PDB file of C-alpha atoms and ligand atoms in Angstrom:
ATOM      1  CA  MET A1453     -16.115-153.769 162.549  1.00 48.00           C
ATOM      2  CA  ALA A1454     -16.221-149.965 162.983  1.00 50.00           C
ATOM      3  CA  THR A1455     -13.691-148.267 160.964  1.00 53.00           C
ATOM      4  CA  GLN A1456     -10.689-146.885 163.110  1.00 60.00           C
ATOM      5  CA  LEU A1457     -10.351-142.960 163.300  1.00 60.00           C
ATOM      6  CA  PRO A1458      -7.151-141.767 161.956  1.00 54.00           C
ATOM      7  CA  THR A1459      -4.687-140.545 164.629  1.00 58.00           C
ATOM      8  CA  THR A1460      -3.881-137.397 162.762  1.00 60.00           C
ATOM      9  CA  ASP A1461      -6.584-134.578 162.683  1.00 65.00           C
ATOM     10  CA  ILE A1462      -7.125-133.825 158.997  1.00 72.00           C
ATOM     11  CA  ARG A1463     -10.140-131.718 159.437  1.00 80.00           C
ATOM     12  CA  ILE A1464     -11.992-129.543 156.915  1.00 85.00           C
ATOM     13  CA  GLY A1465     -11.808-126.085 158.430  1.00 93.00           C
ATOM     14  CA  ALA A1466     -14.363-123.220 158.128  1.00 96.00           C
ATOM     15  CA  ASP A1467     -12.094-121.592 155.438  1.00 95.00           C
ATOM     16  CA  LEU A1468     -12.489-124.856 153.298  1.00 96.00           C
ATOM     17  CA  ILE A1469     -16.120-124.764 153.595  1.00 97.00           C
ATOM     18  CA  ARG A1470     -16.169-120.974 152.655  1.00 97.00           C
ATOM     19  CA  ARG A1471     -14.321-121.772 149.493  1.00 96.00           C
ATOM     20  CA  ARG A1472     -16.962-124.353 148.368  1.00 97.00           C
ATOM     21  CA  LYS A1473     -19.400-121.511 147.376  1.00 98.00           C
ATOM     22  CA  GLY A1474     -21.050-122.470 144.070  1.00 97.00           C
ATOM     23  CA  GLY A1475     -19.332-125.936 143.748  1.00 97.00           C
ATOM     24  CA  THR A1476     -20.342-129.291 144.741  1.00 98.00           C
ATOM     25  CA  PRO A1477     -23.143-129.055 147.351  1.00 98.00           C
ATOM     26  CA  ILE A1478     -21.907-129.138 150.803  1.00 98.00           C
ATOM     27  CA  VAL A1479     -23.034-132.004 152.957  1.00 98.00           C
ATOM     28  CA  CYS A1480     -24.004-131.404 156.515  1.00 98.00           C
ATOM     29  CA  LEU A1481     -25.939-133.331 159.116  1.00 98.00           C
ATOM     30  CA  THR A1482     -26.409-132.508 163.010  1.00 98.00           C
ATOM     31  CA  ALA A1483     -24.632-134.978 165.394  1.00 98.00           C
ATOM     32  CA  TYR A1484     -24.815-134.960 169.243  1.00 98.00           C
ATOM     33  CA  THR A1485     -22.932-138.185 170.405  1.00 98.00           C
ATOM     34  CA  TYR A1486     -19.742-140.068 169.839  1.00 98.00           C
ATOM     35  CA  PRO A1487     -21.184-143.196 168.023  1.00 98.00           C
ATOM     36  CA  ILE A1488     -23.240-141.077 165.594  1.00 98.00           C
ATOM     37  CA  ALA A1489     -20.280-138.812 164.982  1.00 98.00           C
ATOM     38  CA  ARG A1490     -17.965-141.729 164.031  1.00 97.00           C
ATOM     39  CA  LEU A1491     -20.702-143.181 161.725  1.00 98.00           C
ATOM     40  CA  LEU A1492     -21.276-139.768 159.887  1.00 98.00           C
ATOM     41  CA  ASP A1493     -17.909-138.314 159.770  1.00 97.00           C
ATOM     42  CA  PRO A1494     -16.760-140.285 156.598  1.00 96.00           C
ATOM     43  CA  HIS A1495     -19.643-139.070 154.620  1.00 98.00           C
ATOM     44  CA  VAL A1496     -20.254-135.549 155.426  1.00 98.00           C
ATOM     45  CA  ASP A1497     -18.328-132.096 155.076  1.00 98.00           C
ATOM     46  CA  LEU A1498     -19.520-130.580 158.341  1.00 98.00           C
ATOM     47  CA  LEU A1499     -21.346-131.817 161.545  1.00 98.00           C
ATOM     48  CA  LEU A1500     -23.351-129.439 163.607  1.00 98.00           C
ATOM     49  CA  VAL A1501     -23.765-130.029 167.207  1.00 98.00           C
ATOM     50  CA  GLY A1502     -27.103-128.146 167.089  1.00 98.00           C
ATOM     51  CA  ASP A1503     -29.076-126.946 169.926  1.00 98.00           C
ATOM     52  CA  SER A1504     -31.719-129.157 168.553  1.00 97.00           C
ATOM     53  CA  VAL A1505     -30.167-131.735 170.924  1.00 98.00           C
ATOM     54  CA  ALA A1506     -32.315-130.283 173.712  1.00 98.00           C
ATOM     55  CA  MET A1507     -35.380-131.538 171.998  1.00 96.00           C
ATOM     56  CA  VAL A1508     -34.062-134.598 170.177  1.00 96.00           C
ATOM     57  CA  LEU A1509     -32.080-136.182 172.871  1.00 96.00           C
ATOM     58  CA  HIS A1510     -33.242-134.392 175.976  1.00 97.00           C
ATOM     59  CA  GLY A1511     -36.958-134.207 175.426  1.00 95.00           C
ATOM     60  CA  HIS A1512     -37.403-130.445 175.800  1.00 95.00           C
ATOM     61  CA  GLU A1513     -40.172-128.941 174.057  1.00 93.00           C
ATOM     62  CA  THR A1514     -38.139-126.317 172.108  1.00 94.00           C
ATOM     63  CA  THR A1515     -34.524-125.597 171.611  1.00 97.00           C
ATOM     64  CA  LEU A1516     -34.751-123.070 174.560  1.00 97.00           C
ATOM     65  CA  GLY A1517     -33.878-126.028 176.892  1.00 97.00           C
ATOM     66  CA  ALA A1518     -30.368-126.157 175.691  1.00 98.00           C
ATOM     67  CA  SER A1519     -27.561-124.795 177.976  1.00 98.00           C
ATOM     68  CA  LEU A1520     -23.980-123.987 177.283  1.00 98.00           C
ATOM     69  CA  GLU A1521     -22.965-126.955 179.515  1.00 98.00           C
ATOM     70  CA  MET A1522     -25.175-129.240 177.510  1.00 98.00           C
ATOM     71  CA  MET A1523     -23.634-128.048 174.041  1.00 98.00           C
ATOM     72  CA  ILE A1524     -20.067-128.312 175.405  1.00 98.00           C
ATOM     73  CA  ALA A1525     -20.644-131.876 176.659  1.00 98.00           C
ATOM     74  CA  HIS A1526     -22.230-132.915 173.407  1.00 98.00           C
ATOM     75  CA  GLY A1527     -19.493-130.866 171.396  1.00 98.00           C
ATOM     76  CA  GLN A1528     -16.907-132.775 173.290  1.00 98.00           C
ATOM     77  CA  ALA A1529     -18.478-136.197 172.438  1.00 98.00           C
ATOM     78  CA  VAL A1530     -18.786-135.406 168.641  1.00 98.00           C
ATOM     79  CA  MET A1531     -15.106-134.034 168.462  1.00 97.00           C
ATOM     80  CA  ARG A1532     -13.954-137.377 170.011  1.00 97.00           C
ATOM     81  CA  GLY A1533     -15.942-139.213 167.368  1.00 97.00           C
ATOM     82  CA  SER A1534     -15.184-137.181 164.251  1.00 96.00           C
ATOM     83  CA  ALA A1535     -11.537-136.796 162.615  1.00 95.00           C
ATOM     84  CA  ARG A1536     -12.245-134.983 159.298  1.00 95.00           C
ATOM     85  CA  ALA A1537     -15.597-132.992 159.230  1.00 97.00           C
ATOM     86  CA  CYS A1538     -15.707-129.489 160.136  1.00 97.00           C
ATOM     87  CA  VAL A1539     -17.498-129.344 163.654  1.00 98.00           C
ATOM     88  CA  VAL A1540     -19.693-126.473 164.513  1.00 98.00           C
ATOM     89  CA  VAL A1541     -21.268-126.217 167.899  1.00 98.00           C
ATOM     90  CA  ASP A1542     -24.532-124.164 168.331  1.00 98.00           C
ATOM     91  CA  MET A1543     -24.554-121.286 170.662  1.00 98.00           C
ATOM     92  CA  PRO A1544     -27.751-121.988 172.855  1.00 98.00           C
ATOM     93  CA  ALA A1545     -30.300-119.083 173.544  1.00 98.00           C
ATOM     94  CA  GLY A1546     -29.264-116.545 176.394  1.00 98.00           C
ATOM     95  CA  THR A1547     -25.689-116.869 175.891  1.00 98.00           C
ATOM     96  CA  TYR A1548     -24.937-114.353 173.170  1.00 98.00           C
ATOM     97  CA  GLU A1549     -27.918-111.974 172.610  1.00 98.00           C
ATOM     98  CA  ASP A1550     -27.228-109.366 175.329  1.00 98.00           C
ATOM     99  CA  SER A1551     -23.868-107.945 174.257  1.00 98.00           C
ATOM    100  CA  ALA A1552     -20.746-108.628 172.011  1.00 98.00           C
ATOM    101  CA  ALA A1553     -18.826-109.320 175.095  1.00 98.00           C
ATOM    102  CA  GLN A1554     -21.187-112.021 176.202  1.00 98.00           C
ATOM    103  CA  ALA A1555     -21.120-113.651 172.827  1.00 98.00           C
ATOM    104  CA  VAL A1556     -17.287-113.782 172.732  1.00 98.00           C
ATOM    105  CA  ALA A1557     -17.252-115.117 176.209  1.00 98.00           C
ATOM    106  CA  SER A1558     -19.559-117.912 175.369  1.00 98.00           C
ATOM    107  CA  ALA A1559     -18.002-118.652 172.034  1.00 98.00           C
ATOM    108  CA  ARG A1560     -14.493-118.681 173.526  1.00 97.00           C
ATOM    109  CA  ARG A1561     -15.887-121.382 176.056  1.00 98.00           C
ATOM    110  CA  ILE A1562     -17.306-123.422 173.376  1.00 98.00           C
ATOM    111  CA  VAL A1563     -14.220-123.559 171.267  1.00 97.00           C
ATOM    112  CA  GLY A1564     -11.919-123.693 174.247  1.00 96.00           C
ATOM    113  CA  GLU A1565     -13.709-126.463 175.844  1.00 97.00           C
ATOM    114  CA  THR A1566     -14.528-128.699 172.832  1.00 97.00           C
ATOM    115  CA  GLY A1567     -11.912-127.853 170.256  1.00 96.00           C
ATOM    116  CA  CYS A1568     -14.517-127.528 167.630  1.00 97.00           C
ATOM    117  CA  GLN A1569     -13.778-125.519 164.379  1.00 96.00           C
ATOM    118  CA  ALA A1570     -16.692-122.970 164.732  1.00 97.00           C
ATOM    119  CA  VAL A1571     -19.815-121.750 166.354  1.00 98.00           C
ATOM    120  CA  LYS A1572     -23.134-121.020 164.979  1.00 98.00           C
ATOM    121  CA  LEU A1573     -25.756-118.415 166.173  1.00 98.00           C
ATOM    122  CA  GLU A1574     -29.225-117.379 165.091  1.00 98.00           C
ATOM    123  CA  GLY A1575     -30.054-113.971 163.895  1.00 98.00           C
ATOM    124  CA  GLY A1576     -29.438-111.375 161.090  1.00 98.00           C
ATOM    125  CA  VAL A1577     -29.290-107.617 161.418  1.00 98.00           C
ATOM    126  CA  ASP A1578     -29.889-107.920 165.144  1.00 98.00           C
ATOM    127  CA  MET A1579     -26.958-110.235 165.612  1.00 98.00           C
ATOM    128  CA  ALA A1580     -24.457-108.608 163.281  1.00 98.00           C
ATOM    129  CA  ALA A1581     -22.458-106.966 166.166  1.00 98.00           C
ATOM    130  CA  GLN A1582     -22.141-110.238 168.009  1.00 98.00           C
ATOM    131  CA  ILE A1583     -21.054-112.264 164.878  1.00 98.00           C
ATOM    132  CA  ALA A1584     -18.362-109.446 164.164  1.00 98.00           C
ATOM    133  CA  ALA A1585     -17.073-109.504 167.569  1.00 98.00           C
ATOM    134  CA  ILE A1586     -16.765-113.423 167.622  1.00 97.00           C
ATOM    135  CA  VAL A1587     -14.920-113.413 164.195  1.00 97.00           C
ATOM    136  CA  ALA A1588     -12.451-110.628 165.366  1.00 97.00           C
ATOM    137  CA  ALA A1589     -11.644-112.799 168.490  1.00 96.00           C
ATOM    138  CA  GLY A1590     -10.466-115.528 165.958  1.00 95.00           C
ATOM    139  CA  ILE A1591     -13.461-117.779 166.054  1.00 96.00           C
ATOM    140  CA  PRO A1592     -15.394-118.786 162.744  1.00 97.00           C
ATOM    141  CA  VAL A1593     -19.077-118.131 162.713  1.00 98.00           C
ATOM    142  CA  MET A1594     -21.826-119.721 160.959  1.00 98.00           C
ATOM    143  CA  GLY A1595     -25.087-117.646 160.560  1.00 98.00           C
ATOM    144  CA  HIS A1596     -28.581-118.917 160.755  1.00 98.00           C
ATOM    145  CA  ILE A1597     -31.478-116.901 159.395  1.00 98.00           C
ATOM    146  CA  GLY A1598     -35.107-117.548 158.184  1.00 97.00           C
ATOM    147  CA  LEU A1599     -37.004-119.892 160.605  1.00 97.00           C
ATOM    148  CA  GLN A1600     -35.046-119.445 163.702  1.00 97.00           C
ATOM    149  CA  PRO A1601     -36.137-122.302 166.165  1.00 96.00           C
ATOM    150  CA  GLN A1602     -34.923-120.227 169.368  1.00 97.00           C
ATOM    151  CA  SER A1603     -37.555-117.702 168.400  1.00 95.00           C
ATOM    152  CA  VAL A1604     -40.548-119.960 167.722  1.00 92.00           C
ATOM    153  CA  GLU A1605     -42.270-118.929 170.995  1.00 90.00           C
ATOM    154  CA  LYS A1606     -42.032-115.277 169.934  1.00 90.00           C
ATOM    155  CA  ASP A1607     -43.115-116.170 166.206  1.00 90.00           C
ATOM    156  CA  GLY A1608     -46.066-118.171 167.400  1.00 89.00           C
ATOM    157  CA  GLY A1609     -44.676-121.549 165.909  1.00 90.00           C
ATOM    158  CA  TYR A1610     -42.496-123.110 163.229  1.00 92.00           C
ATOM    159  CA  LYS A1611     -43.529-120.617 160.506  1.00 92.00           C
ATOM    160  CA  ILE A1612     -42.235-120.722 156.853  1.00 94.00           C
ATOM    161  CA  LYS A1613     -40.409-117.391 155.960  1.00 94.00           C
ATOM    162  CA  GLY A1614     -40.361-115.255 152.813  1.00 95.00           C
ATOM    163  CA  ARG A1615     -43.988-115.241 151.854  1.00 95.00           C
ATOM    164  CA  THR A1616     -44.486-111.414 152.162  1.00 95.00           C
ATOM    165  CA  ASP A1617     -42.606-108.712 150.341  1.00 96.00           C
ATOM    166  CA  GLU A1618     -41.788-107.153 153.653  1.00 96.00           C
ATOM    167  CA  ASN A1619     -40.357-110.367 155.021  1.00 96.00           C
ATOM    168  CA  VAL A1620     -38.288-111.094 151.778  1.00 97.00           C
ATOM    169  CA  ALA A1621     -36.692-107.644 152.256  1.00 98.00           C
ATOM    170  CA  ALA A1622     -35.970-108.308 155.952  1.00 97.00           C
ATOM    171  CA  LEU A1623     -34.383-111.863 155.070  1.00 98.00           C
ATOM    172  CA  ILE A1624     -32.103-110.198 152.381  1.00 98.00           C
ATOM    173  CA  ALA A1625     -31.040-107.665 154.939  1.00 98.00           C
ATOM    174  CA  ASP A1626     -30.293-110.418 157.442  1.00 98.00           C
ATOM    175  CA  ALA A1627     -28.262-112.316 154.806  1.00 98.00           C
ATOM    176  CA  LEU A1628     -26.236-109.387 153.792  1.00 98.00           C
ATOM    177  CA  ALA A1629     -25.627-108.237 157.422  1.00 98.00           C
ATOM    178  CA  VAL A1630     -24.445-111.860 158.421  1.00 98.00           C
ATOM    179  CA  GLU A1631     -21.997-111.686 155.354  1.00 98.00           C
ATOM    180  CA  LYS A1632     -20.680-108.328 156.155  1.00 98.00           C
ATOM    181  CA  ALA A1633     -20.148-109.335 159.780  1.00 98.00           C
ATOM    182  CA  GLY A1634     -17.692-112.103 158.504  1.00 98.00           C
ATOM    183  CA  ALA A1635     -19.523-115.334 158.934  1.00 98.00           C
ATOM    184  CA  PHE A1636     -18.082-118.147 156.803  1.00 98.00           C
ATOM    185  CA  SER A1637     -21.654-119.706 155.982  1.00 98.00           C
ATOM    186  CA  LEU A1638     -25.242-119.239 156.456  1.00 98.00           C
ATOM    187  CA  VAL A1639     -27.902-121.543 157.361  1.00 98.00           C
ATOM    188  CA  ILE A1640     -31.340-120.572 155.714  1.00 98.00           C
ATOM    189  CA  GLU A1641     -34.090-122.475 157.392  1.00 98.00           C
ATOM    190  CA  GLY A1642     -37.769-122.895 156.582  1.00 97.00           C
ATOM    191  CA  THR A1643     -37.704-120.200 153.669  1.00 97.00           C
ATOM    192  CA  ILE A1644     -39.465-120.464 150.275  1.00 97.00           C
ATOM    193  CA  GLU A1645     -37.302-121.443 147.330  1.00 98.00           C
ATOM    194  CA  THR A1646     -37.235-118.157 145.426  1.00 97.00           C
ATOM    195  CA  VAL A1647     -35.906-116.245 148.369  1.00 98.00           C
ATOM    196  CA  ALA A1648     -33.201-118.791 149.134  1.00 98.00           C
ATOM    197  CA  ALA A1649     -32.117-118.793 145.554  1.00 98.00           C
ATOM    198  CA  ASP A1650     -32.067-114.868 145.635  1.00 98.00           C
ATOM    199  CA  ILE A1651     -30.060-114.860 148.785  1.00 98.00           C
ATOM    200  CA  THR A1652     -27.706-117.561 147.602  1.00 98.00           C
ATOM    201  CA  GLY A1653     -27.098-115.455 144.421  1.00 98.00           C
ATOM    202  CA  ARG A1654     -26.521-112.410 146.350  1.00 98.00           C
ATOM    203  CA  ILE A1655     -23.849-113.357 148.984  1.00 98.00           C
ATOM    204  CA  ALA A1656     -20.449-114.754 148.604  1.00 98.00           C
ATOM    205  CA  ILE A1657     -20.374-117.178 151.515  1.00 98.00           C
ATOM    206  CA  PRO A1658     -22.098-120.561 151.011  1.00 98.00           C
ATOM    207  CA  THR A1659     -25.823-120.943 152.084  1.00 98.00           C
ATOM    208  CA  ILE A1660     -26.762-124.235 153.746  1.00 98.00           C
ATOM    209  CA  GLY A1661     -30.456-124.878 153.455  1.00 98.00           C
ATOM    210  CA  ILE A1662     -32.859-126.712 155.606  1.00 98.00           C
ATOM    211  CA  GLY A1663     -36.332-126.541 154.336  1.00 98.00           C
ATOM    212  CA  ALA A1664     -34.888-124.047 151.761  1.00 98.00           C
ATOM    213  CA  SER A1665     -34.720-125.770 148.644  1.00 98.00           C
ATOM    214  CA  SER A1666     -31.698-127.231 146.492  1.00 98.00           C
ATOM    215  CA  GLU A1667     -30.886-123.662 145.424  1.00 98.00           C
ATOM    216  CA  CYS A1668     -28.650-123.498 148.468  1.00 98.00           C
ATOM    217  CA  ASP A1669     -24.984-124.277 148.298  1.00 98.00           C
ATOM    218  CA  GLY A1670     -25.409-127.170 150.740  1.00 98.00           C
ATOM    219  CA  GLN A1671     -27.914-129.084 152.776  1.00 98.00           C
ATOM    220  CA  ILE A1672     -28.432-129.970 156.413  1.00 98.00           C
ATOM    221  CA  LEU A1673     -30.925-132.074 158.175  1.00 98.00           C
ATOM    222  CA  VAL A1674     -31.329-133.172 161.951  1.00 98.00           C
ATOM    223  CA  ILE A1675     -29.884-136.720 162.084  1.00 98.00           C
ATOM    224  CA  ASP A1676     -32.690-138.209 164.057  1.00 98.00           C
ATOM    225  CA  ASP A1677     -35.237-136.944 161.710  1.00 98.00           C
ATOM    226  CA  MET A1678     -33.275-138.186 158.679  1.00 98.00           C
ATOM    227  CA  VAL A1679     -32.913-141.782 160.048  1.00 98.00           C
ATOM    228  CA  GLY A1680     -36.585-142.077 161.449  1.00 97.00           C
ATOM    229  CA  LEU A1681     -35.641-141.859 165.108  1.00 97.00           C
ATOM    230  CA  THR A1682     -37.601-138.515 166.061  1.00 94.00           C
ATOM    231  CA  VAL A1683     -40.501-139.582 168.280  1.00 88.00           C
ATOM    232  CA  ASP A1684     -42.300-136.065 168.151  1.00 84.00           C
ATOM    233  CA  ARG A1685     -42.984-133.897 165.283  1.00 85.00           C
ATOM    234  CA  VAL A1686     -41.056-134.102 162.090  1.00 92.00           C
ATOM    235  CA  PRO A1687     -41.018-131.123 159.825  1.00 94.00           C
ATOM    236  CA  LYS A1688     -42.608-131.344 156.242  1.00 94.00           C
ATOM    237  CA  PHE A1689     -39.202-130.643 154.501  1.00 96.00           C
ATOM    238  CA  VAL A1690     -37.519-133.817 156.057  1.00 97.00           C
ATOM    239  CA  LYS A1691     -36.809-136.822 153.889  1.00 98.00           C
ATOM    240  CA  GLN A1692     -36.595-139.870 155.816  1.00 97.00           C
ATOM    241  CA  TYR A1693     -33.778-142.262 154.751  1.00 98.00           C
ATOM    242  CA  ALA A1694     -34.251-144.912 157.395  1.00 98.00           C
ATOM    243  CA  ASP A1695     -36.800-146.155 159.878  1.00 97.00           C
ATOM    244  CA  LEU A1696     -34.774-146.610 162.904  1.00 98.00           C
ATOM    245  CA  ARG A1697     -37.665-146.326 165.302  1.00 97.00           C
ATOM    246  CA  SER A1698     -39.217-149.617 163.944  1.00 97.00           C
ATOM    247  CA  VAL A1699     -35.882-151.349 164.042  1.00 98.00           C
ATOM    248  CA  ILE A1700     -35.401-150.415 167.734  1.00 98.00           C
ATOM    249  CA  ALA A1701     -39.081-151.178 168.641  1.00 98.00           C
ATOM    250  CA  HIS A1702     -38.962-154.828 166.859  1.00 98.00           C
ATOM    251  CA  ALA A1703     -35.627-155.511 168.697  1.00 98.00           C
ATOM    252  CA  ALA A1704     -36.925-154.422 172.113  1.00 98.00           C
ATOM    253  CA  GLU A1705     -40.182-156.518 171.411  1.00 98.00           C
ATOM    254  CA  ARG A1706     -38.127-159.704 170.497  1.00 98.00           C
ATOM    255  CA  TYR A1707     -35.683-159.180 173.599  1.00 98.00           C
ATOM    256  CA  ALA A1708     -38.635-158.911 175.966  1.00 98.00           C
ATOM    257  CA  SER A1709     -40.249-161.843 174.508  1.00 98.00           C
ATOM    258  CA  GLU A1710     -36.957-163.941 174.772  1.00 98.00           C
ATOM    259  CA  VAL A1711     -36.216-162.870 178.318  1.00 98.00           C
ATOM    260  CA  ARG A1712     -39.826-163.744 179.445  1.00 98.00           C
ATOM    261  CA  ASP A1713     -39.502-167.193 177.725  1.00 98.00           C
ATOM    262  CA  ARG A1714     -35.946-167.832 179.262  1.00 97.00           C
ATOM    263  CA  GLU A1715     -34.815-168.206 175.583  1.00 97.00           C
ATOM    264  CA  PHE A1716     -32.155-165.375 176.218  1.00 97.00           C
ATOM    265  CA  PRO A1717     -29.450-165.572 177.686  1.00 96.00           C
ATOM    266  CA  GLY A1718     -28.884-168.858 175.514  1.00 94.00           C
ATOM    267  CA  ARG A1719     -25.794-171.130 175.643  1.00 91.00           C
ATOM    268  CA  ALA A1720     -23.714-168.746 173.551  1.00 91.00           C
ATOM    269  CA  HIS A1721     -24.102-165.895 176.189  1.00 93.00           C
ATOM    270  CA  VAL A1722     -23.350-167.724 179.426  1.00 91.00           C
ATOM    271  CA  PHE A1723     -20.058-168.596 181.247  1.00 89.00           C
ATOM    272  CA  SER A1724     -18.990-171.970 182.779  1.00 86.00           C
ATOM    273  CA  LYS A1725     -15.682-172.921 184.471  1.00 83.00           C
ATOM    274  CA  THR A1726     -14.352-173.951 181.195  1.00 81.00           C
ATOM    275  CA  ASN A1727     -15.684-171.749 178.465  1.00 80.00           C
ATOM    276  CA  GLY A1728     -15.511-168.110 177.379  1.00 73.00           C
ATOM    277  CA  GLY A1729     -12.180-166.998 178.924  1.00 77.00           C
ATOM    278  CA  ASP A1730     -11.673-164.179 181.364  1.00 79.00           C
ATOM    279  CA  GLU A1731     -12.807-161.304 179.339  1.00 80.00           C
ATOM    280  CA  ALA A1732     -16.723-160.442 179.217  1.00 80.00           C
TER     281      ALA A1732
HETATM  282  O1  KIV B2113     -30.196-126.978 166.024  1.00 64.85           O
HETATM  283  C1  KIV B2113     -29.917-127.483 164.957  1.00 64.85           C
HETATM  284  O2  KIV B2113     -30.152-128.695 164.690  1.00 64.85           O
HETATM  285  C2  KIV B2113     -30.014-126.535 163.845  1.00 64.85           C
HETATM  286  C3  KIV B2113     -30.323-127.140 162.325  1.00 64.85           C
HETATM  287  C4  KIV B2113     -31.681-127.226 162.190  1.00 64.85           C
HETATM  288  C5  KIV B2113     -29.741-126.237 161.335  1.00 64.85           C
HETATM  289  O3  KIV B2113     -29.853-125.326 163.943  1.00 64.85           O
END
């Protein structure tokens, strides 16, 4: 039977995550739905309602398919399913880049309508004003630099960052700008190990790596990639801990065959006048 959620919210806040810098690695996963949040919550420090939901659950080609309404609906579901993890909701593309005022309005909507602990947005030096304004409005922000999925069309694909001196300098400038703007943590995605290590050593907020090595203060993966549910491309840096695609395919195959053979429903799954009671 599923574990009951505690009635009192004893969540890990952004401040507690910030204080974990340099300590036991911070465990993070994405979550988009109530049942998955319930399953993951006891095991992780932070749940990210990533805009990867647009690709993973909605079948869009990139994260640009995410909208504010989509993020809020999934954020509400994850909040209902979690009791202790710090829940962070991604700001989708087009809801924060134009101005600090636009960023604050979108972040207020996300936090106001979901009750999540923080928001995340992509960008470094170019988004420092937005991060500072959201933090000044009282909302904790997680930064995201390196490979930025919202920019893959502009970048010509999912490209690893930190291979040229110029790019390394830009990544370091981005990390310092995000820290100075007041973010409580920083996701570093798709970046070479030495650069992730260098950034982790330079800034006082925890770095959360995804394809950025164990030199980071914590790790995050997309849940569907990690449990083998993703049907499209899975990045090279993912370790698959389960193969749920095969489990589901086998279950569907058995169900189809039993329905066609009139094996299901069997005696245990039908009602008569005298058995089963009133409840379905
Ligand atoms: O949207 C997402 O899932 C993310 C993670 C990959 C960090 O931003």
